[in-house]
Structure formats: C-alpha cells, structure tokens
Coordinates of C-alpha atoms in Angstrom, one line a residue:
Chain A
M1 CA -10.7 -30.7 2.1
N2 CA -14.2 -31.2 0.1
G3 CA -15.7 -30.6 3.2
S4 CA -14.3 -26.7 3.3
P5 CA -17.8 -24.5 3.4
A6 CA -15.7 -21.4 1.3
L7 CA -15.0 -24.5 -1.1
S8 CA -18.3 -25.7 -1.5
R9 CA -19.7 -24.5 -4.2
R10 CA -16.3 -24.2 -6.5
P11 CA -15.0 -28.4 -6.6
D12 CA -12.4 -27.7 -9.6
L13 CA -10.8 -25.6 -6.1
A14 CA -11.4 -28.0 -3.4
K15 CA -10.0 -30.3 -5.8
I16 CA -7.2 -28.1 -6.2
A17 CA -6.7 -28.1 -2.6
D18 CA -6.9 -31.9 -2.4
H19 CA -3.6 -31.6 -4.7
V20 CA -1.5 -28.8 -3.3
P21 CA 1.6 -30.1 -0.5
R22 CA 2.0 -29.9 2.2
G23 CA 3.8 -26.7 3.1
A24 CA 4.2 -25.7 -0.6
R25 CA 5.0 -22.3 -2.1
V26 CA 1.9 -21.2 -3.3
L27 CA 0.5 -18.0 -6.2
D28 CA -3.1 -17.9 -6.9
V29 CA -3.3 -15.7 -9.8
G30 CA -6.9 -14.6 -9.7
C31 CA -7.0 -15.6 -6.8
G32 CA -10.9 -13.0 -6.5
E33 CA -11.3 -13.2 -1.8
G34 CA -8.9 -15.6 -1.6
D35 CA -11.7 -18.1 -0.5
L36 CA -9.0 -21.0 -2.4
M37 CA -5.4 -19.2 -0.1
A38 CA -7.3 -19.7 3.5
V39 CA -7.9 -23.4 3.0
L40 CA -4.5 -23.3 2.0
Q41 CA -2.5 -22.0 4.7
S42 CA -5.5 -22.5 7.7
E43 CA -5.6 -26.3 6.8
K44 CA -1.8 -27.1 5.0
D45 CA 0.0 -24.8 6.1
C46 CA 1.3 -23.6 2.3
D47 CA 2.4 -19.5 1.8
A48 CA 0.1 -18.4 0.1
R49 CA 0.5 -15.4 -1.8
G50 CA -2.5 -14.2 -4.1
M51 CA -2.5 -11.4 -7.0
E52 CA -6.4 -10.1 -8.3
I53 CA -7.2 -7.5 -10.2
D54 CA -10.7 -6.1 -8.4
A55 CA -9.4 -3.9 -6.0
E56 CA -11.9 -4.7 -4.2
A57 CA -11.9 -8.4 -4.2
V58 CA -8.2 -8.1 -3.3
A59 CA -9.0 -4.7 0.3
K60 CA -11.3 -8.4 1.5
A61 CA -7.9 -10.8 1.0
V62 CA -6.6 -8.5 2.9
S63 CA -8.7 -8.0 5.6
R64 CA -8.4 -11.3 6.3
G65 CA -4.6 -11.5 7.0
L66 CA -3.7 -12.9 2.9
S67 CA -1.1 -11.9 1.0
V68 CA -2.5 -10.7 -2.3
V69 CA -1.5 -8.2 -5.0
Q70 CA -4.3 -6.3 -7.1
G71 CA -2.2 -6.5 -10.3
D72 CA -3.7 -7.7 -13.9
A73 CA -1.8 -11.2 -14.7
D74 CA -1.9 -10.1 -18.5
R75 CA 0.8 -7.4 -17.8
D76 CA 1.9 -8.2 -14.0
L77 CA 3.1 -11.5 -13.6
A78 CA 6.5 -10.9 -16.0
D79 CA 7.6 -8.9 -13.0
Y80 CA 7.5 -12.9 -10.3
P81 CA 11.2 -14.4 -10.8
D82 CA 11.8 -18.2 -12.1
A83 CA 10.7 -20.6 -9.6
A84 CA 9.5 -18.7 -7.5
F85 CA 6.8 -21.0 -6.3
D86 CA 6.2 -24.5 -5.8
V87 CA 2.6 -24.7 -6.9
A88 CA 1.2 -22.0 -9.6
I89 CA -2.7 -22.0 -9.9
L90 CA -5.3 -20.3 -12.1
S91 CA -8.5 -21.4 -11.6
Q92 CA -11.3 -20.3 -14.6
T93 CA -9.4 -17.1 -16.1
L94 CA -7.2 -18.8 -18.8
Q95 CA -11.0 -17.6 -21.0
T96 CA -10.4 -14.6 -19.2
A97 CA -6.4 -14.3 -20.7
Q98 CA -5.6 -11.2 -23.3
R99 CA -2.5 -13.9 -24.6
P100 CA -3.7 -17.8 -22.7
E101 CA 0.1 -19.0 -24.0
W102 CA 1.4 -15.6 -22.6
L103 CA 0.0 -16.7 -19.2
L104 CA 0.7 -20.0 -19.0
D105 CA 4.5 -19.9 -20.6
Q106 CA 4.7 -17.2 -17.0
L107 CA 2.8 -20.2 -14.8
L108 CA 5.1 -23.4 -15.8
R109 CA 8.5 -20.5 -15.2
I110 CA 7.3 -19.6 -11.9
G111 CA 5.7 -22.8 -10.4
E112 CA 7.1 -26.0 -10.5
R113 CA 4.2 -27.1 -10.8
A114 CA 0.8 -25.2 -12.3
F115 CA -3.1 -26.3 -11.7
V116 CA -5.1 -25.2 -14.4
S117 CA -9.4 -25.4 -14.5
F118 CA -11.5 -23.5 -17.4
P119 CA -15.1 -23.9 -18.3
N120 CA -15.0 -26.4 -21.3
F121 CA -16.8 -25.5 -23.9
A122 CA -17.6 -28.3 -25.8
Y123 CA -20.4 -30.3 -22.7
W124 CA -23.0 -31.1 -24.4
R125 CA -25.5 -28.2 -23.2
M126 CA -23.4 -25.6 -24.7
R127 CA -23.6 -27.5 -27.7
A128 CA -27.7 -28.3 -27.7
S129 CA -28.1 -24.5 -26.9
L130 CA -26.2 -22.8 -30.0
M131 CA -27.7 -26.0 -31.7
V132 CA -31.8 -25.5 -31.1
N133 CA -31.3 -21.4 -30.0
G134 CA -28.5 -20.4 -32.1
R135 CA -27.4 -18.4 -29.8
M136 CA -24.4 -17.4 -27.5
P137 CA -25.3 -19.9 -24.9
V138 CA -25.6 -18.4 -20.8
T139 CA -24.7 -21.3 -18.1
R140 CA -23.9 -21.1 -14.7
H141 CA -20.2 -21.4 -15.3
L142 CA -20.4 -18.9 -18.5
P143 CA -22.9 -16.7 -17.1
V144 CA -23.3 -13.9 -19.1
S145 CA -24.5 -13.3 -22.1
W146 CA -21.5 -12.3 -25.4
Y147 CA -21.1 -8.7 -25.0
E148 CA -20.4 -7.8 -21.4
T149 CA -18.3 -11.6 -21.0
P150 CA -14.8 -11.6 -19.6
N151 CA -14.1 -14.7 -21.5
I152 CA -12.4 -13.8 -24.8
H153 CA -11.5 -17.2 -25.5
H154 CA -13.8 -19.7 -25.0
L155 CA -12.0 -23.9 -25.4
T156 CA -12.3 -27.2 -24.3
V157 CA -10.9 -29.8 -23.2
D158 CA -10.2 -31.3 -26.2
D159 CA -8.5 -28.0 -27.5
F160 CA -6.3 -27.8 -24.5
R161 CA -5.2 -31.2 -24.9
E162 CA -3.8 -30.1 -27.9
F163 CA -2.4 -26.7 -26.5
L164 CA 0.3 -28.7 -24.2
R165 CA 1.1 -31.1 -26.4
A166 CA 1.8 -28.6 -28.8
K167 CA 3.9 -26.5 -26.0
D168 CA 4.9 -30.1 -24.4
V169 CA 3.9 -29.4 -21.4
G170 CA 3.1 -32.2 -19.6
V171 CA -0.4 -33.6 -18.0
E172 CA 0.1 -34.9 -14.6
N173 CA -3.5 -35.3 -13.3
C174 CA -7.0 -34.2 -14.4
W175 CA -10.4 -33.8 -13.6
F176 CA -13.7 -33.3 -14.5
F177 CA -16.8 -31.8 -13.8
A178 CA -20.7 -31.2 -14.2
N179 CA -23.2 -30.1 -11.7
G180 CA -21.5 -29.7 -9.6
R181 CA -19.8 -33.2 -9.2
E182 CA -15.8 -34.9 -10.2
I183 CA -17.3 -37.4 -12.7
G184 CA -14.7 -39.4 -15.2
G185 CA -13.2 -38.8 -17.4
R186 CA -14.5 -41.2 -20.4
R187 CA -15.6 -38.1 -23.2
A188 CA -14.9 -35.0 -21.1
N189 CA -15.2 -33.0 -23.4
W190 CA -19.0 -34.4 -24.6
R191 CA -19.6 -34.5 -20.8
A192 CA -16.9 -32.6 -18.6
E193 CA -18.9 -28.7 -17.8
H194 CA -15.5 -27.7 -16.2
A195 CA -11.7 -29.8 -15.8
V196 CA -9.0 -29.0 -14.3
F197 CA -5.6 -29.3 -14.8
Q198 CA -2.7 -30.4 -12.6
L199 CA 0.7 -29.4 -15.3
R200 CA 5.0 -29.4 -14.4
R201 CA 6.8 -28.1 -16.0
Chain B
M1 CA 17.5 10.0 29.0
A2 CA 14.9 11.1 30.8
D3 CA 11.2 12.0 31.3
R4 CA 10.7 16.7 31.2
T5 CA 8.1 16.3 32.5
D6 CA 7.6 19.5 32.9
A7 CA 8.3 20.2 29.2
P8 CA 4.5 20.9 27.6
F9 CA 5.4 17.9 25.1
R10 CA 6.9 13.7 26.6
T11 CA 10.0 13.6 25.1
I12 CA 12.7 11.7 26.1
V13 CA 16.7 13.0 25.7
L14 CA 18.6 10.2 23.9
D15 CA 21.8 9.3 25.8
H16 CA 24.2 8.7 22.9
T17 CA 25.7 10.6 19.8
L18 CA 23.2 9.8 16.9
P19 CA 25.2 10.2 13.6
L20 CA 23.9 11.4 10.6
D21 CA 23.8 10.6 7.1
S22 CA 25.8 13.6 6.0
G23 CA 28.5 12.9 8.6
R24 CA 27.6 14.8 11.5
T25 CA 26.3 14.0 14.8
L26 CA 23.3 15.6 17.2
A27 CA 24.3 15.3 20.5
G28 CA 21.5 15.3 23.2
V29 CA 19.0 14.9 21.4
E30 CA 15.1 14.9 22.4
V31 CA 12.2 13.3 21.2
A32 CA 9.3 14.0 21.7
Y33 CA 6.5 11.5 21.0
E34 CA 2.9 10.6 22.4
T35 CA 1.6 6.6 23.3
Y36 CA -1.9 5.3 23.3
G37 CA -3.7 1.9 25.1
E38 CA -1.7 -0.3 27.2
L39 CA 1.3 -2.1 26.8
A40 CA 1.4 -5.8 27.4
E41 CA 3.8 -7.2 29.4
D42 CA 5.7 -8.7 27.0
R43 CA 6.0 -5.8 24.6
S44 CA 4.9 -7.4 22.2
N45 CA 2.0 -5.2 21.5
A46 CA 3.6 -2.0 19.9
I47 CA 3.0 -0.1 16.9
L48 CA 5.0 2.4 16.1
I49 CA 3.2 5.2 13.8
F50 CA 4.7 7.4 11.7
H51 CA 3.4 10.9 10.5
A52 CA 3.0 13.0 7.1
L53 CA 5.6 16.3 6.6
T54 CA 3.6 18.7 8.1
G55 CA 2.2 15.8 11.3
D56 CA 3.7 15.5 14.9
Q57 CA 3.1 12.7 17.5
F58 CA -0.5 13.8 17.9
V59 CA -1.4 11.1 16.7
A60 CA -5.1 10.4 18.7
G61 CA -6.5 12.5 20.7
T62 CA -6.8 15.8 21.2
H63 CA -3.8 18.5 20.1
P64 CA -2.8 20.6 22.5
Q65 CA -2.4 23.1 21.0
T66 CA -4.7 24.0 18.1
G67 CA -7.4 22.1 20.1
K68 CA -8.2 20.1 17.5
P69 CA -8.5 15.8 16.9
G70 CA -5.7 13.4 15.9
W71 CA -3.9 13.6 12.6
W72 CA -4.9 9.8 12.4
E73 CA -7.8 10.3 15.0
R74 CA -10.5 8.1 12.3
M75 CA -7.6 5.6 12.5
V76 CA -6.0 5.1 15.7
G77 CA -8.2 4.6 19.4
P78 CA -10.9 1.9 20.9
G79 CA -12.3 -0.5 18.8
R80 CA -10.3 1.9 15.5
P81 CA -8.6 -0.1 12.8
I82 CA -5.4 0.6 15.1
D83 CA -7.3 -0.8 18.1
T84 CA -5.9 0.9 21.2
N85 CA -7.9 -1.3 23.5
R86 CA -5.1 -4.1 21.3
Y87 CA -2.2 -2.0 20.9
H88 CA -0.5 0.2 22.4
V89 CA 0.6 2.9 20.7
I90 CA 3.8 4.5 19.9
C91 CA 3.3 8.2 17.1
A92 CA 7.4 9.9 17.7
N93 CA 7.1 13.8 16.8
V94 CA 10.7 13.1 13.6
I95 CA 14.0 15.2 14.5
G96 CA 14.0 17.8 12.2
S97 CA 10.7 19.5 13.4
C98 CA 8.9 21.8 15.8
M99 CA 6.6 20.3 17.8
G100 CA 9.3 19.0 20.8
S101 CA 12.0 16.9 19.2
T102 CA 14.7 18.6 17.9
G103 CA 14.3 20.8 15.2
P104 CA 16.6 24.2 13.6
A105 CA 14.2 25.6 15.7
S106 CA 15.9 24.1 19.1
A107 CA 19.5 25.4 20.8
G108 CA 22.9 24.8 19.4
E109 CA 25.8 24.5 21.8
D110 CA 25.9 28.0 22.2
G111 CA 22.2 28.3 23.7
A112 CA 20.9 30.0 20.0
P113 CA 18.9 27.9 18.2
F114 CA 20.4 25.9 14.6
A115 CA 18.6 28.3 12.2
M116 CA 20.4 26.8 9.3
Q117 CA 23.0 25.8 11.9
F118 CA 21.2 22.1 11.9
P119 CA 22.7 19.7 10.1
V120 CA 20.9 18.6 7.2
I121 CA 19.3 15.3 7.7
T122 CA 17.2 12.2 5.4
I123 CA 14.8 10.0 6.4
R124 CA 16.9 6.9 8.0
D125 CA 18.0 9.4 10.2
M126 CA 14.7 10.2 11.4
V127 CA 14.2 6.4 12.2
R128 CA 17.8 5.9 13.5
A129 CA 16.1 8.8 16.2
Q130 CA 13.3 6.7 16.6
V131 CA 14.8 3.4 16.6
A132 CA 16.6 5.5 19.6
L133 CA 12.9 6.3 21.2
L134 CA 12.3 2.1 21.4
D135 CA 15.8 1.5 22.7
A136 CA 14.6 3.7 25.6
L137 CA 11.4 2.6 26.0
G138 CA 13.0 -1.4 26.6
I139 CA 11.3 -2.7 22.7
Q140 CA 12.7 -5.1 21.4
Q141 CA 10.4 -5.4 18.4
L142 CA 7.2 -4.7 17.2
H143 CA 3.6 -5.5 15.6
A144 CA 3.5 -2.8 13.0
V145 CA 5.6 0.1 12.0
V146 CA 3.2 2.1 10.0
G147 CA 2.6 5.7 8.3
G148 CA 1.3 7.2 4.4
S149 CA 2.9 9.9 2.8
M150 CA 6.2 10.5 4.6
G151 CA 5.3 8.2 7.2
G152 CA 5.3 6.0 4.9
M153 CA 9.0 6.2 3.4
Q154 CA 9.7 5.8 7.4
A155 CA 8.4 2.8 7.6
L156 CA 10.3 1.3 4.2
S157 CA 13.2 2.7 5.3
F158 CA 12.3 0.9 9.3
A159 CA 11.9 -1.9 7.1
A160 CA 14.6 -1.5 5.1
N161 CA 17.2 -0.9 7.6
W162 CA 15.4 -2.4 10.5
P163 CA 14.2 -5.8 9.3
E164 CA 14.2 -7.9 12.0
R165 CA 12.3 -5.2 14.2
T166 CA 8.7 -5.4 12.9
A167 CA 6.7 -8.1 12.4
R168 CA 4.4 -6.3 10.2
V169 CA 5.0 -2.7 7.3
L170 CA 1.9 -1.1 6.0
A171 CA 2.7 1.4 3.7
I172 CA 0.7 3.9 2.2
A173 CA 0.3 6.2 -0.4
T174 CA 4.1 6.4 -0.7
T175 CA 7.1 6.4 -2.7
A176 CA 10.5 4.4 -2.2
R177 CA 12.4 7.3 -4.0
H178 CA 11.9 11.2 -4.6
S179 CA 11.0 11.8 -7.5
A180 CA 12.0 14.7 -10.3
Q181 CA 9.0 16.0 -9.5
N182 CA 8.4 15.3 -6.0
I183 CA 11.9 17.9 -5.1
A184 CA 10.7 21.1 -8.5
F185 CA 7.4 21.0 -5.6
H186 CA 10.2 21.6 -3.2
E187 CA 11.8 24.0 -4.5
V188 CA 9.6 26.3 -4.8
G189 CA 7.8 26.2 -1.1
R190 CA 11.3 26.6 -0.2
Q191 CA 12.1 29.3 -2.0
A192 CA 9.2 31.3 -1.1
I193 CA 10.5 30.9 2.3
M194 CA 13.8 32.1 1.6
A195 CA 12.2 34.9 -1.5
D196 CA 11.1 35.8 2.5
P197 CA 13.0 39.4 4.0
A198 CA 11.7 37.9 6.8
W199 CA 14.1 34.1 6.3
N200 CA 16.8 36.1 7.0
G201 CA 19.3 33.3 5.9
G202 CA 16.4 31.5 8.9
D203 CA 17.2 33.2 11.3
Y204 CA 14.3 35.1 12.3
Y205 CA 14.1 33.2 15.9
N206 CA 13.9 36.6 18.2
G207 CA 11.9 38.7 15.2
A208 CA 9.1 38.2 12.7
A209 CA 8.6 34.9 11.8
P210 CA 8.8 34.4 6.8
D211 CA 5.0 33.5 7.3
K212 CA 4.3 35.3 3.8
G213 CA 6.9 32.7 2.7
L214 CA 6.3 29.5 4.5
A215 CA 2.2 29.9 3.9
V216 CA 2.5 30.4 -0.4
A217 CA 5.2 26.9 -0.1
R218 CA 2.3 25.6 2.4
M219 CA -0.4 26.6 -1.0
A220 CA 1.2 25.0 -3.4
A221 CA 2.0 21.6 -1.0
H222 CA -1.8 21.9 -0.6
I223 CA -2.4 21.7 -4.5
T224 CA -0.4 18.7 -4.8
Y225 CA -2.2 16.0 -1.7
L226 CA -5.5 17.5 -4.0
S227 CA -6.6 15.8 -7.1
E228 CA -8.3 17.6 -9.6
A229 CA -11.1 15.5 -10.0
G230 CA -11.3 17.0 -6.0
L231 CA -10.7 20.4 -6.5
T232 CA -13.5 20.9 -8.5
E233 CA -16.5 19.1 -6.5
K234 CA -14.7 20.8 -3.6
F235 CA -14.5 24.7 -5.3
G236 CA -15.3 24.4 -8.6
R237 CA -15.1 28.2 -10.1
R238 CA -17.6 28.8 -7.3
L239 CA -17.5 32.7 -6.2
Q240 CA -16.5 33.7 -2.2
D241 CA -19.0 36.0 -0.5
R242 CA -20.4 37.8 -4.1
D243 CA -21.6 37.6 -6.9
A244 CA -19.7 38.8 -9.3
K245 CA -15.8 38.9 -10.1
S246 CA -14.5 41.4 -8.7
F247 CA -12.0 42.3 -11.6
G248 CA -8.9 42.2 -9.3
F249 CA -6.5 40.5 -7.3
D250 CA -8.9 39.8 -3.7
A251 CA -9.8 35.9 -3.2
D252 CA -12.6 36.0 -6.2
F253 CA -12.9 32.3 -5.8
Q254 CA -13.0 29.8 -3.3
V255 CA -10.7 28.1 -3.6
E256 CA -8.4 30.9 -3.1
S257 CA -9.6 31.6 -0.5
Y258 CA -9.6 28.3 1.0
L259 CA -6.1 27.7 0.3
R260 CA -5.2 31.2 1.9
Y261 CA -6.5 29.4 5.2
Q262 CA -4.7 26.9 4.8
G263 CA -0.9 28.6 3.8
L264 CA -2.3 31.2 7.4
S265 CA -3.7 28.5 9.6
F266 CA -0.1 26.5 8.6
T267 CA 1.9 29.4 9.8
D268 CA 0.8 29.0 13.4
R269 CA 2.1 25.6 14.3
F270 CA 4.7 24.8 12.1
D271 CA 8.7 25.9 11.4
A272 CA 9.6 27.4 8.7
N273 CA 13.2 26.2 8.8
S274 CA 11.4 23.1 10.0
Y275 CA 10.3 23.0 6.3
L276 CA 12.9 23.3 4.5
Y277 CA 15.2 20.6 6.4
I278 CA 11.7 18.3 6.1
T279 CA 11.6 18.9 2.4
R280 CA 15.0 18.3 1.6
A281 CA 14.9 15.1 3.8
M282 CA 12.0 14.2 1.7
D283 CA 13.5 14.7 -2.0
Y284 CA 17.5 13.6 -0.4
F285 CA 14.7 9.7 -0.4
D286 CA 15.7 7.3 -2.2
L287 CA 16.2 3.3 -1.3
A288 CA 17.5 2.0 -4.3
E289 CA 20.3 3.9 -4.2
E290 CA 20.9 3.5 -0.8
A291 CA 21.2 -0.1 -1.3
G292 CA 23.4 0.2 -4.2
G293 CA 20.9 0.9 -6.7
L294 CA 19.3 -2.2 -6.6
L295 CA 15.6 -1.5 -4.1
A296 CA 15.6 -5.2 -4.1
D297 CA 18.6 -5.3 -2.4
A298 CA 17.0 -2.7 0.6
F299 CA 14.4 -5.7 1.3
A300 CA 17.1 -8.1 1.2
G301 CA 16.6 -9.0 5.4
A302 CA 12.9 -7.9 4.9
G303 CA 11.8 -11.0 4.0
D304 CA 10.1 -12.5 6.8
T305 CA 8.7 -9.3 6.9
R306 CA 4.4 -8.9 6.0
F307 CA 4.3 -5.9 3.9
C308 CA 0.4 -4.1 2.8
L309 CA 1.0 -1.2 0.7
V310 CA -2.4 1.2 0.0
S311 CA -2.1 3.4 -3.0
F312 CA -5.4 5.6 -4.3
D313 CA -6.3 6.1 -7.5
T314 CA -7.0 9.6 -7.6
D315 CA -2.5 10.7 -5.6
W316 CA -0.8 12.1 -8.6
L317 CA 2.4 13.1 -6.4
Y318 CA 3.2 9.6 -4.9
T319 CA 1.1 7.2 -7.7
T320 CA -0.2 3.7 -8.1
A321 CA 3.3 3.4 -10.5
D322 CA 5.2 4.8 -7.8
M323 CA 4.3 2.1 -5.6
R324 CA 3.9 -0.4 -8.0
E325 CA 8.0 -0.6 -7.5
I326 CA 8.4 -1.3 -4.6
V327 CA 5.8 -4.2 -5.3
H328 CA 7.5 -5.9 -7.5
A329 CA 11.8 -5.4 -4.9
L330 CA 9.6 -7.2 -2.1
N331 CA 8.4 -9.8 -4.4
A332 CA 12.2 -10.3 -5.9
V333 CA 13.4 -11.0 -1.8
A334 CA 9.7 -12.8 -1.5
A335 CA 8.8 -10.9 1.3
P336 CA 5.2 -12.0 1.7
V337 CA 3.7 -8.5 0.5
S338 CA 0.4 -7.7 -0.1
F339 CA -1.2 -4.5 -2.7
V340 CA -3.9 -2.6 -3.5
E341 CA -5.3 0.7 -5.1
L342 CA -7.9 2.0 -4.0
S343 CA -10.8 4.5 -5.6
A344 CA -11.4 7.8 -3.5
P345 CA -12.1 11.5 -5.3
Y346 CA -9.1 13.0 -2.8
G347 CA -6.0 12.5 -4.1
H348 CA -2.7 12.0 -1.7
D349 CA -4.7 13.2 1.4
S350 CA -7.7 10.2 1.6
F351 CA -5.1 8.7 3.6
L352 CA -6.1 10.4 6.2
L353 CA -10.2 11.6 5.0
D354 CA -13.3 9.0 4.7
V355 CA -12.2 5.9 3.4
P356 CA -13.5 2.8 4.5
A357 CA -11.7 0.7 2.4
L358 CA -8.5 2.1 3.9
D359 CA -9.7 0.8 7.2
R360 CA -10.9 -2.7 6.5
V361 CA -7.3 -3.4 5.0
V362 CA -6.1 -1.8 7.8
E363 CA -7.4 -3.3 10.4
G364 CA -6.9 -7.0 8.4
F365 CA -3.4 -5.9 8.3
I366 CA -2.7 -4.9 11.4
G367 CA -4.4 -8.2 12.6

C-alpha cells in the first residue's frame, strides 16, 4: 500500500489505507481529488464515498469514477444517517473546521471507526520558528500565511489527546510523522510534524 | 410493433395500451426515437437520454426540420463525452410532444386530433412509454440514463420506478419536485396560450395556430432559463439597430429583440397544446409525493444504482438546494451518489452550453 504512487507524498494517507479493513464502507471527508478513495477501492475492495468542498476537485474525482458529494463538512455531515459507514476519515481537515468538536462527534456517529490526521503545532521547528522569528510559522504542512490560511483551530498532539480524554473517545492506534517519514511515539508532541489517530466510538 | 419507415420520424407503435397516472389509458401509442452508435451483441452498452421540455429525439446529428445540429451535439457523438463509438445512445420524443410521438395533435379514435381530449400525462407516464420502447427494442438493462432539466426529472423517475433497469443515473440541473415558483412561471405561459383567440379551446388544427400566445409563453420561459448576469453580459441595455430610444414599443433593446426571435422561431417547431400538456406534467412532478411523502422512499430500490447529480451556481430555476435534497435522499438509502455544483454564467441553460467541467464530469461518470 505504501508503494502506491498516488499516496507516496502523503505517508499519513498511506498509513490510513494500510489500516482500513478490506471491504469496508468508507467515507472520506475532505477527500480532495480522491487519491485515497481510489486506492481503497482498487486495492482493498472498499465501498468508498467522499465529501469535498472544492467543486473542481469533486469534478476531478467524479471523472475518475468515484462517488463524491460536494459539500461542507462543517454543515453537511449532519445529513448522513447513523452508522452508515464502517470507517470515517478526516485527513488534514480538523484544523480547518468551524466546530472541531461537532465534527468529531459526527465522524463517530456516521462511522464505527474514525481516522483523523492533523499537523502538530507543537512540532519543534514550529516552536523554534515562532520563538526565533516571533512570527506565525509557515511550513510544509502549514504552508500558508496567517491571513489566508484555512486553518483556524491549530492544535497539538497533546491537545488532541486531552480532547479525546474529555470526550471519552477511545484511541485504537496512533502514528507520527516528521520529514515525510514515520517516527516513534516517544515525545511525539515535540518531534512529530503531523499525526494520525485511529479512533473508536 | 411496427417500424413506420414511411413516417417523417422513426417511430415504433406500442403493442399494448399504455396505462396513465390519471387512471386513463392510451391505445396505439407511437414513440418516435433516434439511435446513435452500435448496440453491442450482449446489449449492454445502451444509454437512454431524456430531452428537456422543448427538446426532441434529435440529440445529435442534424435536425431534419430545422437543419440545425442536435440539441446536445457537443455532448453526444464519436469521441464526445457520451461516446457513440462505444455506446448505443437512444433518445425518444416524450409522449405529449409533437415530434412524432403521440400527443395532442395526434389523431384520436374519431380520426380528428385529440386536442384537449388528450389525457393529462405525468413525467412517470412519459418514462413508462420510454420503458415500453426499451422492451420493444429488446434492451433489458441500460448502461445509463441521462437527462437535464425535464430530462433529469425523467432520469430520477426512471431510477425511482425502474431502478433494476439501469446501472447509472445522471441528472443535471433538475429537481425532484416542481416548486410553487416553477408552477407559477408555467402558468403564465399556459395562460398566454389560452388567451390567444386562435387557441380556440385547443381546437385549432384546421386553422391558424395560437402562435402569439405560444411565443409569449416561450419568451417568459426563456428568461427563466438564463441568469441575470448572463443577460447583462450578452445584452446589457444596448439598443437594437438604432442610436436612440424610439419612445414607443418597438423592440428598442437588444434583449427584447432576442426574446421576440426566440418566441417566434419556437412557434415554427412546437405545438401549443403540447406545451400545455408537457408543462402540466412537470408541474405535477413530485417524487416524494409519489412515494408517500418521503423522498428517500422513492429511491428505496435504487441502493445499488450509481448516481451523479450536477447543478449550476447560476441556475435559479432548479437550484443547488433542490438538488441537495435529492443527494440527502440518496445518502439515506446508501446509494453511491456523486454531486457537484459547477460554476457557469449561463443559468439553467448551462447544461446545454459550453461548460468544459460538465463534459469532464459526464465523461468520467459514464465511464
């Protein structure tokens, strides 16, 4: 799975693809042009559906033969029935949500299991950049200046863990990445550039 | 079942009486249709395209009456998004219309035109006739049904009532229910026709047709097919063939002249009574009502059918919100559904015009 060319630049997606059960019903929220969906369908026989806010990306995904609905996760996830999917995926989108708590509730209402990935704002390069330059860091995973970034709820690995504890959401698994490679979980809040959590309601 | 090769249109005569939603029936129904591309030996590559209100079966190629290209020539043909090198495309004229299928201008039992004795029909009745055509052609399952506007209503009706007969449903710029505003615009058109003295209670086939009323109906409808931005871009307040206002009621403005042309050219090719019957069928369309009130129930049997819905951001006749209701209903039955709102300046008519993003979506979805 990690060898899939479409996912080679997204180790978080490759990790998720590895851990989605074969044949699962999957909703990919913020699916973009459907790279992950395509892999899940072709390599794991999944019934993959997507939601994406950008019309051009939806058109591209549909033209690849994928089932993608243009919609705003902040609002339209409410339209899906309970337990409609085995797996709900939210990759690199939580930090753009108007209401992250509502969004996580929806993911675990719609899916039996959820994968959530996000950039870690406590990554040491971020901290150093803010410390040394005194300005909002612009990095590979947060590549846009503060005034035009879609990210409105920056979070850290420790913040997310605390959030899950408060909400009593079970963590089945988690993975961490830096410089495009997986790293161990030790001192992840400091060392991880971004994180993937596998959650269960 | 007989092919009428002597007819100006290629038609089939149904060998059974067609039951209608009104409780009435139609005997000896003729369905005019065209086909494009070869039917595969296993008959698996057929695509049924439904036309819009004022369209007809000549989706591609040259229209025999107007000499103009087919209404979706840019979408259907060799190498086009609906590729007739690969697919066998069927397009039939709806019943109630006037391009060869049985309608109010057809002869009734007494040999005279039905006129207003023609039964009121519904979108589902139109589809029922098309399914009968498929039966006559020996095509059990379609690769896809495709339609925009009223054609989209038929595609949705097909999915709701005959889901096992198609693998894919592509519905563009349409709705599952005619709104009060939609009905209101249609009523303006119908009243314009009925107010024309030549309409004569629908009994005009031996004399002058109610062309003035029909032209006004078409003019009013045409405005709803465009967007304000599109009209402004195309015409603004520019004057037609003059430098100053005439202080009279000639077509001073280009937009007036354009609408008058649209209205008049329509009367050459369309029957006023057909316009009454077809707009009525659209007004009655309410898929949720047919299913007992819940739209999702309409699609209860379509959970394995692949859907693709497309709306346009400037379409105020059948809006993105209308189409989202259909998406919700399809999600509720877990049907594999795609939906995209495309950006185009032309309003409702965008589905007929040059929107490359639509081409890509259609081509990708049809496969």
